[in-house]
C-alpha cells in the first residue's frame, strides 16, 4: 500500500464567536486510509470535516492536501472541493432533476464533460451503488438510503482524491443504514481515502484503519479500531465507548 500522505493538518483552530470549536488539531491521513471520527455531538467532528472541504475556513493552522499547503487566498477553493468530495447527513439532491441528472450536473458544469461522457460515467456509478434501475426517477420517489447512495455517486462523479462523509447514515431509518454502509465499505475496499464522521461503531470497527476519538474540540486518542475499542488508553475514551457500545 502506498504510504503517501493525502491530508495533513497542523495546529488547526476554529471558533464561532466565543465558541472555540477546534483546538490545535493535528491529524494525518495517508492515501487509501479509512479514518472514522467518533465522539459525542458537539465535539467538533463535523466542523473538522467542513474545514477539510473549505466549507468552513480555519482561523489558524495549516491544511496540506497531497503535499500542497492550501490557503484560501492563494487557491481556487472550488477546485480544491473537486478533489475532496463530501457526502452530508441530508442528501442535498436537486429535487427537480432525475437521479441521473443529479449525477451528471457537476461533471458537465464544472469539468465540462460532454453530455454523452457525463451520462456514461453516471451509469457506471449508478451501477456501482446498485441503483441502475432508478436512473430516471426523481429524488422524492426514493427511500432515504437510496438518496444517500445517489449522493455518494454524485460525489464520486467528480473523481475526488478523498471522500468525506458527515454522519451519512444518521438521518436514515435503521433498516436503510446497512445499504449505505455496504456502499461505503466497497469504496474502502477499492482503496478510496475516506474520512467518516459516524455513530456506527460496528462500521468503524470493521472498516476503519484508524479511529479518532474527539472530545471538546480536541483529538483525545487515535488508534486502530480493535485497539481503541477494546483497550482505550484514555479515561474519556473509555467512558464514551461505555456509553455507546
JSON list of C-alpha atoms in Angstrom, two decimals:
[
{"chain": "A", "resi": 1, "resn": "UNK", "atom": "CA", "xyz": [0.00, 0.00, 0.00]},
{"chain": "A", "resi": 2, "resn": "UNK", "atom": "CA", "xyz": [1.22, 3.46, -0.83]},
{"chain": "A", "resi": 3, "resn": "UNK", "atom": "CA", "xyz": [2.31, 5.45, 2.17]},
{"chain": "A", "resi": 4, "resn": "UNK", "atom": "CA", "xyz": [1.96, 8.87, 0.61]},
{"chain": "A", "resi": 5, "resn": "UNK", "atom": "CA", "xyz": [0.24, 11.44, 2.82]},
{"chain": "A", "resi": 6, "resn": "UNK", "atom": "CA", "xyz": [-3.10, 12.63, 1.46]},
{"chain": "A", "resi": 7, "resn": "UNK", "atom": "CA", "xyz": [-4.11, 15.18, 4.10]},
{"chain": "A", "resi": 8, "resn": "UNK", "atom": "CA", "xyz": [-2.10, 16.68, 6.90]},
{"chain": "A", "resi": 9, "resn": "UNK", "atom": "CA", "xyz": [-3.38, 19.17, 9.47]},
{"chain": "A", "resi": 10, "resn": "UNK", "atom": "CA", "xyz": [-1.26, 21.04, 11.97]},
{"chain": "A", "resi": 11, "resn": "UNK", "atom": "CA", "xyz": [-2.46, 23.17, 14.88]},
{"chain": "A", "resi": 12, "resn": "UNK", "atom": "CA", "xyz": [-5.87, 23.73, 13.31]},
{"chain": "A", "resi": 13, "resn": "UNK", "atom": "CA", "xyz": [-8.12, 26.13, 15.25]},
{"chain": "A", "resi": 14, "resn": "UNK", "atom": "CA", "xyz": [-11.66, 27.24, 14.53]},
{"chain": "A", "resi": 15, "resn": "UNK", "atom": "CA", "xyz": [-14.02, 29.37, 16.59]},
{"chain": "A", "resi": 16, "resn": "UNK", "atom": "CA", "xyz": [-17.58, 30.55, 16.04]},
{"chain": "A", "resi": 17, "resn": "UNK", "atom": "CA", "xyz": [-17.80, 33.74, 18.05]},
{"chain": "A", "resi": 18, "resn": "UNK", "atom": "CA", "xyz": [-16.80, 32.86, 21.62]},
{"chain": "A", "resi": 19, "resn": "UNK", "atom": "CA", "xyz": [-17.11, 29.15, 21.00]},
{"chain": "A", "resi": 20, "resn": "UNK", "atom": "CA", "xyz": [-13.72, 27.55, 20.39]},
{"chain": "A", "resi": 21, "resn": "UNK", "atom": "CA", "xyz": [-14.77, 24.51, 18.35]},
{"chain": "A", "resi": 22, "resn": "UNK", "atom": "CA", "xyz": [-11.43, 23.07, 17.17]},
{"chain": "A", "resi": 23, "resn": "UNK", "atom": "CA", "xyz": [-8.38, 23.34, 19.40]},
{"chain": "A", "resi": 24, "resn": "UNK", "atom": "CA", "xyz": [-4.91, 22.70, 17.99]},
{"chain": "A", "resi": 25, "resn": "UNK", "atom": "CA", "xyz": [-5.92, 19.72, 15.89]},
{"chain": "A", "resi": 26, "resn": "UNK", "atom": "CA", "xyz": [-3.02, 17.66, 14.48]},
{"chain": "A", "resi": 27, "resn": "UNK", "atom": "CA", "xyz": [-4.08, 14.94, 12.10]},
{"chain": "A", "resi": 28, "resn": "UNK", "atom": "CA", "xyz": [-2.60, 12.97, 9.19]},
{"chain": "A", "resi": 29, "resn": "UNK", "atom": "CA", "xyz": [-4.37, 10.74, 6.69]},
{"chain": "A", "resi": 30, "resn": "UNK", "atom": "CA", "xyz": [-2.42, 8.56, 4.29]},
{"chain": "A", "resi": 31, "resn": "UNK", "atom": "CA", "xyz": [-3.58, 7.53, 0.85]},
{"chain": "A", "resi": 32, "resn": "UNK", "atom": "CA", "xyz": [-6.20, 4.73, 0.98]},
{"chain": "A", "resi": 33, "resn": "UNK", "atom": "CA", "xyz": [-6.71, 5.16, 4.73]},
{"chain": "A", "resi": 34, "resn": "UNK", "atom": "CA", "xyz": [-10.23, 4.93, 6.10]},
{"chain": "A", "resi": 35, "resn": "UNK", "atom": "CA", "xyz": [-10.44, 7.10, 9.20]},
{"chain": "A", "resi": 36, "resn": "UNK", "atom": "CA", "xyz": [-13.54, 7.22, 11.41]},
{"chain": "A", "resi": 37, "resn": "UNK", "atom": "CA", "xyz": [-14.06, 10.23, 13.66]},
{"chain": "A", "resi": 38, "resn": "UNK", "atom": "CA", "xyz": [-16.06, 9.31, 16.73]},
{"chain": "A", "resi": 39, "resn": "UNK", "atom": "CA", "xyz": [-17.19, 11.27, 19.76]},
{"chain": "A", "resi": 40, "resn": "UNK", "atom": "CA", "xyz": [-20.27, 12.87, 21.27]},
{"chain": "A", "resi": 41, "resn": "UNK", "atom": "CA", "xyz": [-22.26, 15.50, 19.39]},
{"chain": "A", "resi": 42, "resn": "UNK", "atom": "CA", "xyz": [-20.62, 18.88, 19.68]},
{"chain": "A", "resi": 43, "resn": "UNK", "atom": "CA", "xyz": [-17.08, 17.53, 19.93]},
{"chain": "A", "resi": 44, "resn": "UNK", "atom": "CA", "xyz": [-16.01, 19.24, 16.68]},
{"chain": "A", "resi": 45, "resn": "UNK", "atom": "CA", "xyz": [-16.06, 16.28, 14.27]},
{"chain": "A", "resi": 46, "resn": "UNK", "atom": "CA", "xyz": [-18.31, 17.83, 11.62]},
{"chain": "A", "resi": 47, "resn": "UNK", "atom": "CA", "xyz": [-16.54, 21.18, 11.84]},
{"chain": "A", "resi": 48, "resn": "UNK", "atom": "CA", "xyz": [-13.21, 19.41, 11.26]},
{"chain": "A", "resi": 49, "resn": "UNK", "atom": "CA", "xyz": [-14.66, 17.75, 8.17]},
{"chain": "A", "resi": 50, "resn": "UNK", "atom": "CA", "xyz": [-16.06, 21.06, 6.88]},
{"chain": "A", "resi": 51, "resn": "UNK", "atom": "CA", "xyz": [-12.65, 22.71, 7.32]},
{"chain": "A", "resi": 52, "resn": "UNK", "atom": "CA", "xyz": [-11.10, 19.96, 5.18]},
{"chain": "A", "resi": 53, "resn": "UNK", "atom": "CA", "xyz": [-13.58, 20.74, 2.41]},
{"chain": "A", "resi": 54, "resn": "UNK", "atom": "CA", "xyz": [-13.23, 24.51, 2.99]},
{"chain": "A", "resi": 55, "resn": "UNK", "atom": "CA", "xyz": [-16.93, 24.93, 3.69]},
{"chain": "A", "resi": 56, "resn": "UNK", "atom": "CA", "xyz": [-15.64, 26.44, 6.93]},
{"chain": "A", "resi": 57, "resn": "UNK", "atom": "CA", "xyz": [-12.43, 28.46, 6.85]},
{"chain": "A", "resi": 58, "resn": "UNK", "atom": "CA", "xyz": [-9.94, 27.80, 9.62]},
{"chain": "A", "resi": 59, "resn": "UNK", "atom": "CA", "xyz": [-8.83, 30.58, 11.99]},
{"chain": "A", "resi": 60, "resn": "UNK", "atom": "CA", "xyz": [-5.25, 29.31, 12.22]},
{"chain": "A", "resi": 61, "resn": "UNK", "atom": "CA", "xyz": [-3.13, 26.28, 11.47]},
{"chain": "A", "resi": 62, "resn": "UNK", "atom": "CA", "xyz": [-2.09, 24.52, 8.28]},
{"chain": "A", "resi": 63, "resn": "UNK", "atom": "CA", "xyz": [-4.03, 22.22, 5.97]},
{"chain": "A", "resi": 64, "resn": "UNK", "atom": "CA", "xyz": [-1.91, 20.31, 3.45]},
{"chain": "A", "resi": 65, "resn": "UNK", "atom": "CA", "xyz": [-3.56, 18.36, 0.63]},
{"chain": "A", "resi": 66, "resn": "UNK", "atom": "CA", "xyz": [-1.29, 15.93, -1.23]},
{"chain": "A", "resi": 67, "resn": "UNK", "atom": "CA", "xyz": [1.82, 17.88, -0.24]},
{"chain": "A", "resi": 68, "resn": "UNK", "atom": "CA", "xyz": [0.39, 21.29, -1.10]},
{"chain": "A", "resi": 69, "resn": "UNK", "atom": "CA", "xyz": [-0.43, 23.81, 1.64]},
{"chain": "A", "resi": 70, "resn": "UNK", "atom": "CA", "xyz": [-3.91, 25.17, 0.91]},
{"chain": "A", "resi": 71, "resn": "UNK", "atom": "CA", "xyz": [-4.72, 28.80, 1.68]},
{"chain": "A", "resi": 72, "resn": "UNK", "atom": "CA", "xyz": [-7.99, 30.44, 0.79]},
{"chain": "A", "resi": 73, "resn": "UNK", "atom": "CA", "xyz": [-6.39, 33.50, -0.81]},
{"chain": "A", "resi": 74, "resn": "UNK", "atom": "CA", "xyz": [-3.94, 31.57, -2.99]},
{"chain": "A", "resi": 75, "resn": "UNK", "atom": "CA", "xyz": [-6.17, 28.73, -4.14]},
{"chain": "A", "resi": 76, "resn": "UNK", "atom": "CA", "xyz": [-9.41, 28.30, -6.01]},
{"chain": "A", "resi": 77, "resn": "UNK", "atom": "CA", "xyz": [-11.39, 26.60, -3.27]},
{"chain": "A", "resi": 78, "resn": "UNK", "atom": "CA", "xyz": [-13.90, 25.25, -5.78]},
{"chain": "A", "resi": 79, "resn": "UNK", "atom": "CA", "xyz": [-11.05, 23.41, -7.48]},
{"chain": "A", "resi": 80, "resn": "UNK", "atom": "CA", "xyz": [-9.94, 22.04, -4.11]},
{"chain": "A", "resi": 81, "resn": "UNK", "atom": "CA", "xyz": [-13.51, 20.93, -3.33]},
{"chain": "A", "resi": 82, "resn": "UNK", "atom": "CA", "xyz": [-13.47, 18.86, -6.51]},
{"chain": "A", "resi": 83, "resn": "UNK", "atom": "CA", "xyz": [-10.54, 16.91, -5.08]},
{"chain": "A", "resi": 84, "resn": "UNK", "atom": "CA", "xyz": [-12.24, 16.49, -1.70]},
{"chain": "A", "resi": 85, "resn": "UNK", "atom": "CA", "xyz": [-15.72, 15.04, -2.19]},
{"chain": "A", "resi": 86, "resn": "UNK", "atom": "CA", "xyz": [-18.30, 15.38, 0.56]},
{"chain": "A", "resi": 87, "resn": "UNK", "atom": "CA", "xyz": [-21.42, 13.44, 1.47]},
{"chain": "A", "resi": 88, "resn": "UNK", "atom": "CA", "xyz": [-23.71, 15.08, 4.02]},
{"chain": "A", "resi": 89, "resn": "UNK", "atom": "CA", "xyz": [-26.19, 13.82, 6.57]},
{"chain": "A", "resi": 90, "resn": "UNK", "atom": "CA", "xyz": [-29.04, 15.24, 4.44]},
{"chain": "A", "resi": 91, "resn": "UNK", "atom": "CA", "xyz": [-28.67, 14.38, 0.83]},
{"chain": "A", "resi": 92, "resn": "UNK", "atom": "CA", "xyz": [-28.99, 17.80, -0.86]},
{"chain": "A", "resi": 93, "resn": "UNK", "atom": "CA", "xyz": [-30.15, 16.29, -4.14]},
{"chain": "A", "resi": 94, "resn": "UNK", "atom": "CA", "xyz": [-31.78, 18.57, -6.71]},
{"chain": "A", "resi": 95, "resn": "UNK", "atom": "CA", "xyz": [-35.49, 17.70, -6.37]},
{"chain": "A", "resi": 96, "resn": "UNK", "atom": "CA", "xyz": [-36.37, 18.86, -9.90]},
{"chain": "A", "resi": 97, "resn": "UNK", "atom": "CA", "xyz": [-33.74, 16.63, -11.55]},
{"chain": "A", "resi": 98, "resn": "UNK", "atom": "CA", "xyz": [-33.83, 12.87, -12.03]},
{"chain": "A", "resi": 99, "resn": "UNK", "atom": "CA", "xyz": [-31.27, 10.63, -10.37]},
{"chain": "A", "resi": 100, "resn": "UNK", "atom": "CA", "xyz": [-29.04, 10.50, -13.44]},
{"chain": "A", "resi": 101, "resn": "UNK", "atom": "CA", "xyz": [-29.32, 14.27, -14.00]},
{"chain": "A", "resi": 102, "resn": "UNK", "atom": "CA", "xyz": [-28.24, 14.83, -10.39]},
{"chain": "A", "resi": 103, "resn": "UNK", "atom": "CA", "xyz": [-25.07, 12.85, -11.05]},
{"chain": "A", "resi": 104, "resn": "UNK", "atom": "CA", "xyz": [-24.37, 14.39, -14.48]},
{"chain": "A", "resi": 105, "resn": "UNK", "atom": "CA", "xyz": [-24.81, 18.02, -13.39]},
{"chain": "A", "resi": 106, "resn": "UNK", "atom": "CA", "xyz": [-21.45, 18.82, -11.78]},
{"chain": "A", "resi": 107, "resn": "UNK", "atom": "CA", "xyz": [-19.19, 16.95, -14.25]},
{"chain": "A", "resi": 108, "resn": "UNK", "atom": "CA", "xyz": [-20.88, 18.84, -17.11]},
{"chain": "A", "resi": 109, "resn": "UNK", "atom": "CA", "xyz": [-20.93, 22.24, -15.40]},
{"chain": "A", "resi": 110, "resn": "UNK", "atom": "CA", "xyz": [-17.59, 22.12, -13.62]},
{"chain": "A", "resi": 111, "resn": "UNK", "atom": "CA", "xyz": [-15.46, 19.63, -15.54]},
{"chain": "A", "resi": 112, "resn": "UNK", "atom": "CA", "xyz": [-17.04, 20.48, -18.89]},
{"chain": "A", "resi": 113, "resn": "UNK", "atom": "CA", "xyz": [-17.73, 16.85, -19.76]},
{"chain": "A", "resi": 114, "resn": "UNK", "atom": "CA", "xyz": [-19.96, 16.32, -22.77]},
{"chain": "A", "resi": 115, "resn": "UNK", "atom": "CA", "xyz": [-23.47, 15.13, -22.06]},
{"chain": "A", "resi": 116, "resn": "UNK", "atom": "CA", "xyz": [-22.58, 11.72, -23.51]},
{"chain": "A", "resi": 117, "resn": "UNK", "atom": "CA", "xyz": [-19.45, 11.35, -21.34]},
{"chain": "A", "resi": 118, "resn": "UNK", "atom": "CA", "xyz": [-21.29, 12.50, -18.23]},
{"chain": "A", "resi": 119, "resn": "UNK", "atom": "CA", "xyz": [-24.12, 10.09, -18.89]},
{"chain": "A", "resi": 120, "resn": "UNK", "atom": "CA", "xyz": [-21.80, 7.13, -19.48]},
{"chain": "A", "resi": 121, "resn": "UNK", "atom": "CA", "xyz": [-19.95, 7.90, -16.25]},
{"chain": "A", "resi": 122, "resn": "UNK", "atom": "CA", "xyz": [-23.20, 8.36, -14.32]},
{"chain": "A", "resi": 123, "resn": "UNK", "atom": "CA", "xyz": [-24.49, 4.96, -15.48]},
{"chain": "A", "resi": 124, "resn": "UNK", "atom": "CA", "xyz": [-21.30, 3.27, -14.28]},
{"chain": "A", "resi": 125, "resn": "UNK", "atom": "CA", "xyz": [-21.62, 5.00, -10.88]},
{"chain": "A", "resi": 126, "resn": "UNK", "atom": "CA", "xyz": [-25.30, 4.11, -10.55]},
{"chain": "A", "resi": 127, "resn": "UNK", "atom": "CA", "xyz": [-24.41, 0.50, -11.23]},
{"chain": "A", "resi": 128, "resn": "UNK", "atom": "CA", "xyz": [-21.71, 0.76, -8.55]},
{"chain": "A", "resi": 129, "resn": "UNK", "atom": "CA", "xyz": [-24.19, 1.97, -5.92]},
{"chain": "A", "resi": 130, "resn": "UNK", "atom": "CA", "xyz": [-26.81, -0.54, -7.05]},
{"chain": "A", "resi": 131, "resn": "UNK", "atom": "CA", "xyz": [-29.35, 1.94, -8.44]},
{"chain": "A", "resi": 132, "resn": "UNK", "atom": "CA", "xyz": [-29.23, 1.49, -12.22]},
{"chain": "A", "resi": 133, "resn": "UNK", "atom": "CA", "xyz": [-32.99, 0.86, -12.23]},
{"chain": "A", "resi": 134, "resn": "UNK", "atom": "CA", "xyz": [-33.67, 4.27, -10.63]},
{"chain": "A", "resi": 135, "resn": "UNK", "atom": "CA", "xyz": [-31.84, 6.47, -13.12]},
{"chain": "A", "resi": 136, "resn": "UNK", "atom": "CA", "xyz": [-34.95, 8.27, -14.43]},
{"chain": "A", "resi": 137, "resn": "UNK", "atom": "CA", "xyz": [-36.70, 8.58, -11.09]},
{"chain": "A", "resi": 138, "resn": "UNK", "atom": "CA", "xyz": [-36.97, 11.85, -9.13]},
{"chain": "A", "resi": 139, "resn": "UNK", "atom": "CA", "xyz": [-35.49, 12.00, -5.61]},
{"chain": "A", "resi": 140, "resn": "UNK", "atom": "CA", "xyz": [-38.94, 12.30, -3.97]},
{"chain": "A", "resi": 141, "resn": "UNK", "atom": "CA", "xyz": [-39.64, 8.73, -5.08]},
{"chain": "A", "resi": 142, "resn": "UNK", "atom": "CA", "xyz": [-36.53, 7.30, -3.40]},
{"chain": "A", "resi": 143, "resn": "UNK", "atom": "CA", "xyz": [-36.02, 5.98, 0.11]},
{"chain": "A", "resi": 144, "resn": "UNK", "atom": "CA", "xyz": [-33.51, 7.76, 2.35]},
{"chain": "A", "resi": 145, "resn": "UNK", "atom": "CA", "xyz": [-30.96, 5.02, 1.78]},
{"chain": "A", "resi": 146, "resn": "UNK", "atom": "CA", "xyz": [-31.35, 5.29, -1.98]},
{"chain": "A", "resi": 147, "resn": "UNK", "atom": "CA", "xyz": [-31.00, 9.08, -1.82]},
{"chain": "A", "resi": 148, "resn": "UNK", "atom": "CA", "xyz": [-27.80, 8.75, 0.15]},
{"chain": "A", "resi": 149, "resn": "UNK", "atom": "CA", "xyz": [-26.39, 6.25, -2.35]},
{"chain": "A", "resi": 150, "resn": "UNK", "atom": "CA", "xyz": [-27.20, 8.71, -5.18]},
{"chain": "A", "resi": 151, "resn": "UNK", "atom": "CA", "xyz": [-25.42, 11.42, -3.16]},
{"chain": "A", "resi": 152, "resn": "UNK", "atom": "CA", "xyz": [-22.36, 9.16, -2.91]},
{"chain": "A", "resi": 153, "resn": "UNK", "atom": "CA", "xyz": [-22.45, 8.51, -6.67]},
{"chain": "A", "resi": 154, "resn": "UNK", "atom": "CA", "xyz": [-22.78, 12.25, -7.27]},
{"chain": "A", "resi": 155, "resn": "UNK", "atom": "CA", "xyz": [-19.70, 12.98, -5.14]},
{"chain": "A", "resi": 156, "resn": "UNK", "atom": "CA", "xyz": [-17.74, 10.21, -6.93]},
{"chain": "A", "resi": 157, "resn": "UNK", "atom": "CA", "xyz": [-18.64, 11.70, -10.31]},
{"chain": "A", "resi": 158, "resn": "UNK", "atom": "CA", "xyz": [-16.09, 14.47, -9.65]},
{"chain": "A", "resi": 159, "resn": "UNK", "atom": "CA", "xyz": [-13.38, 11.79, -9.26]},
{"chain": "A", "resi": 160, "resn": "UNK", "atom": "CA", "xyz": [-12.21, 13.12, -5.88]},
{"chain": "A", "resi": 161, "resn": "UNK", "atom": "CA", "xyz": [-8.94, 12.06, -4.25]},
{"chain": "A", "resi": 162, "resn": "UNK", "atom": "CA", "xyz": [-10.56, 11.95, -0.82]},
{"chain": "A", "resi": 163, "resn": "UNK", "atom": "CA", "xyz": [-14.14, 11.36, 0.28]},
{"chain": "A", "resi": 164, "resn": "UNK", "atom": "CA", "xyz": [-15.54, 12.97, 3.43]},
{"chain": "A", "resi": 165, "resn": "UNK", "atom": "CA", "xyz": [-18.72, 11.56, 4.98]},
{"chain": "A", "resi": 166, "resn": "UNK", "atom": "CA", "xyz": [-20.53, 13.61, 7.62]},
{"chain": "A", "resi": 167, "resn": "UNK", "atom": "CA", "xyz": [-22.75, 11.20, 9.55]},
{"chain": "A", "resi": 168, "resn": "UNK", "atom": "CA", "xyz": [-24.04, 9.73, 6.28]},
{"chain": "A", "resi": 169, "resn": "UNK", "atom": "CA", "xyz": [-26.47, 7.35, 7.98]},
{"chain": "A", "resi": 170, "resn": "UNK", "atom": "CA", "xyz": [-27.79, 9.36, 10.91]},
{"chain": "A", "resi": 171, "resn": "UNK", "atom": "CA", "xyz": [-30.83, 10.70, 9.03]},
{"chain": "A", "resi": 172, "resn": "UNK", "atom": "CA", "xyz": [-31.82, 7.22, 7.83]},
{"chain": "A", "resi": 173, "resn": "UNK", "atom": "CA", "xyz": [-34.29, 4.71, 9.17]},
{"chain": "A", "resi": 174, "resn": "UNK", "atom": "CA", "xyz": [-32.39, 1.86, 10.85]},
{"chain": "A", "resi": 175, "resn": "UNK", "atom": "CA", "xyz": [-33.28, -0.70, 8.19]},
{"chain": "A", "resi": 176, "resn": "UNK", "atom": "CA", "xyz": [-31.71, 1.50, 5.47]},
{"chain": "A", "resi": 177, "resn": "UNK", "atom": "CA", "xyz": [-28.38, 2.12, 7.20]},
{"chain": "A", "resi": 178, "resn": "UNK", "atom": "CA", "xyz": [-26.84, -1.17, 6.04]},
{"chain": "A", "resi": 179, "resn": "UNK", "atom": "CA", "xyz": [-27.17, -0.47, 2.31]},
{"chain": "A", "resi": 180, "resn": "UNK", "atom": "CA", "xyz": [-25.30, 2.84, 2.63]},
{"chain": "A", "resi": 181, "resn": "UNK", "atom": "CA", "xyz": [-22.58, 1.34, 4.82]},
{"chain": "A", "resi": 182, "resn": "UNK", "atom": "CA", "xyz": [-22.19, -1.51, 2.30]},
{"chain": "A", "resi": 183, "resn": "UNK", "atom": "CA", "xyz": [-21.58, 1.03, -0.48]},
{"chain": "A", "resi": 184, "resn": "UNK", "atom": "CA", "xyz": [-19.02, 2.83, 1.68]},
{"chain": "A", "resi": 185, "resn": "UNK", "atom": "CA", "xyz": [-17.32, -0.43, 2.58]},
{"chain": "A", "resi": 186, "resn": "UNK", "atom": "CA", "xyz": [-16.96, -1.27, -1.09]},
{"chain": "A", "resi": 187, "resn": "UNK", "atom": "CA", "xyz": [-15.32, 2.12, -1.72]},
{"chain": "A", "resi": 188, "resn": "UNK", "atom": "CA", "xyz": [-12.92, 1.45, 1.14]},
{"chain": "A", "resi": 189, "resn": "UNK", "atom": "CA", "xyz": [-12.02, -1.93, -0.34]},
{"chain": "A", "resi": 190, "resn": "UNK", "atom": "CA", "xyz": [-11.25, -0.23, -3.66]},
{"chain": "A", "resi": 191, "resn": "UNK", "atom": "CA", "xyz": [-8.72, 1.99, -1.90]},
{"chain": "A", "resi": 192, "resn": "UNK", "atom": "CA", "xyz": [-10.61, 5.29, -1.69]},
{"chain": "A", "resi": 193, "resn": "UNK", "atom": "CA", "xyz": [-9.19, 7.57, 1.01]},
{"chain": "A", "resi": 194, "resn": "UNK", "atom": "CA", "xyz": [-12.11, 8.27, 3.35]},
{"chain": "A", "resi": 195, "resn": "UNK", "atom": "CA", "xyz": [-12.73, 10.30, 6.48]},
{"chain": "A", "resi": 196, "resn": "UNK", "atom": "CA", "xyz": [-16.04, 9.40, 8.08]},
{"chain": "A", "resi": 197, "resn": "UNK", "atom": "CA", "xyz": [-17.85, 11.05, 10.97]},
{"chain": "A", "resi": 198, "resn": "UNK", "atom": "CA", "xyz": [-20.06, 8.29, 12.27]},
{"chain": "A", "resi": 199, "resn": "UNK", "atom": "CA", "xyz": [-22.01, 6.91, 15.21]},
{"chain": "A", "resi": 200, "resn": "UNK", "atom": "CA", "xyz": [-21.94, 3.45, 13.62]},
{"chain": "A", "resi": 201, "resn": "UNK", "atom": "CA", "xyz": [-19.36, 1.79, 15.82]},
{"chain": "A", "resi": 202, "resn": "UNK", "atom": "CA", "xyz": [-19.68, -1.56, 14.04]},
{"chain": "A", "resi": 203, "resn": "UNK", "atom": "CA", "xyz": [-18.70, 0.10, 10.76]},
{"chain": "A", "resi": 204, "resn": "UNK", "atom": "CA", "xyz": [-15.80, 1.91, 12.42]},
{"chain": "A", "resi": 205, "resn": "UNK", "atom": "CA", "xyz": [-14.59, -1.32, 13.93]},
{"chain": "A", "resi": 206, "resn": "UNK", "atom": "CA", "xyz": [-14.89, -3.33, 10.74]},
{"chain": "A", "resi": 207, "resn": "UNK", "atom": "CA", "xyz": [-13.83, -0.90, 8.02]},
{"chain": "A", "resi": 208, "resn": "UNK", "atom": "CA", "xyz": [-11.63, 1.82, 9.54]},
{"chain": "A", "resi": 209, "resn": "UNK", "atom": "CA", "xyz": [-7.85, 1.69, 9.54]},
{"chain": "A", "resi": 210, "resn": "UNK", "atom": "CA", "xyz": [-7.89, 4.31, 12.29]},
{"chain": "A", "resi": 211, "resn": "UNK", "atom": "CA", "xyz": [-10.45, 5.52, 14.77]},
{"chain": "A", "resi": 212, "resn": "UNK", "atom": "CA", "xyz": [-10.07, 9.04, 16.15]},
{"chain": "A", "resi": 213, "resn": "UNK", "atom": "CA", "xyz": [-11.90, 9.94, 19.35]},
{"chain": "A", "resi": 214, "resn": "UNK", "atom": "CA", "xyz": [-12.68, 13.66, 19.70]},
{"chain": "A", "resi": 215, "resn": "UNK", "atom": "CA", "xyz": [-13.92, 15.44, 22.79]},
{"chain": "A", "resi": 216, "resn": "UNK", "atom": "CA", "xyz": [-14.47, 19.15, 23.36]},
{"chain": "A", "resi": 217, "resn": "UNK", "atom": "CA", "xyz": [-12.69, 20.22, 20.17]},
{"chain": "A", "resi": 218, "resn": "UNK", "atom": "CA", "xyz": [-9.59, 18.13, 20.73]},
{"chain": "A", "resi": 219, "resn": "UNK", "atom": "CA", "xyz": [-8.32, 14.79, 19.49]},
{"chain": "A", "resi": 220, "resn": "UNK", "atom": "CA", "xyz": [-8.10, 12.70, 22.65]},
{"chain": "A", "resi": 221, "resn": "UNK", "atom": "CA", "xyz": [-6.99, 9.37, 21.23]},
{"chain": "A", "resi": 222, "resn": "UNK", "atom": "CA", "xyz": [-6.12, 7.78, 17.90]},
{"chain": "A", "resi": 223, "resn": "UNK", "atom": "CA", "xyz": [-5.71, 4.05, 17.36]},
{"chain": "A", "resi": 224, "resn": "UNK", "atom": "CA", "xyz": [-6.51, 1.01, 15.29]},
{"chain": "A", "resi": 225, "resn": "UNK", "atom": "CA", "xyz": [-10.20, 0.30, 15.92]},
{"chain": "A", "resi": 226, "resn": "UNK", "atom": "CA", "xyz": [-9.59, -3.05, 17.65]},
{"chain": "A", "resi": 227, "resn": "UNK", "atom": "CA", "xyz": [-7.12, -1.39, 19.99]},
{"chain": "A", "resi": 228, "resn": "UNK", "atom": "CA", "xyz": [-9.16, 1.75, 20.61]},
{"chain": "A", "resi": 229, "resn": "UNK", "atom": "CA", "xyz": [-12.44, -0.06, 21.19]},
{"chain": "A", "resi": 230, "resn": "UNK", "atom": "CA", "xyz": [-11.06, -2.89, 23.30]},
{"chain": "A", "resi": 231, "resn": "UNK", "atom": "CA", "xyz": [-8.22, -1.18, 25.17]},
{"chain": "A", "resi": 232, "resn": "UNK", "atom": "CA", "xyz": [-8.74, 2.59, 25.19]},
{"chain": "A", "resi": 233, "resn": "UNK", "atom": "CA", "xyz": [-5.84, 4.34, 26.87]},
{"chain": "A", "resi": 234, "resn": "UNK", "atom": "CA", "xyz": [-7.69, 7.47, 27.92]},
{"chain": "A", "resi": 235, "resn": "UNK", "atom": "CA", "xyz": [-10.38, 7.55, 30.58]},
{"chain": "A", "resi": 236, "resn": "UNK", "atom": "CA", "xyz": [-12.55, 9.88, 28.47]},
{"chain": "A", "resi": 237, "resn": "UNK", "atom": "CA", "xyz": [-12.39, 7.49, 25.52]},
{"chain": "A", "resi": 238, "resn": "UNK", "atom": "CA", "xyz": [-13.35, 4.63, 27.78]},
{"chain": "A", "resi": 239, "resn": "UNK", "atom": "CA", "xyz": [-16.37, 6.39, 29.27]},
{"chain": "A", "resi": 240, "resn": "UNK", "atom": "CA", "xyz": [-17.56, 7.47, 25.80]},
{"chain": "A", "resi": 241, "resn": "UNK", "atom": "CA", "xyz": [-17.29, 3.91, 24.47]},
{"chain": "A", "resi": 242, "resn": "UNK", "atom": "CA", "xyz": [-19.03, 2.54, 27.56]},
{"chain": "A", "resi": 243, "resn": "UNK", "atom": "CA", "xyz": [-21.95, 4.84, 26.78]},
{"chain": "A", "resi": 244, "resn": "UNK", "atom": "CA", "xyz": [-22.30, 3.83, 23.11]},
{"chain": "A", "resi": 245, "resn": "UNK", "atom": "CA", "xyz": [-21.23, 0.20, 22.87]}
]
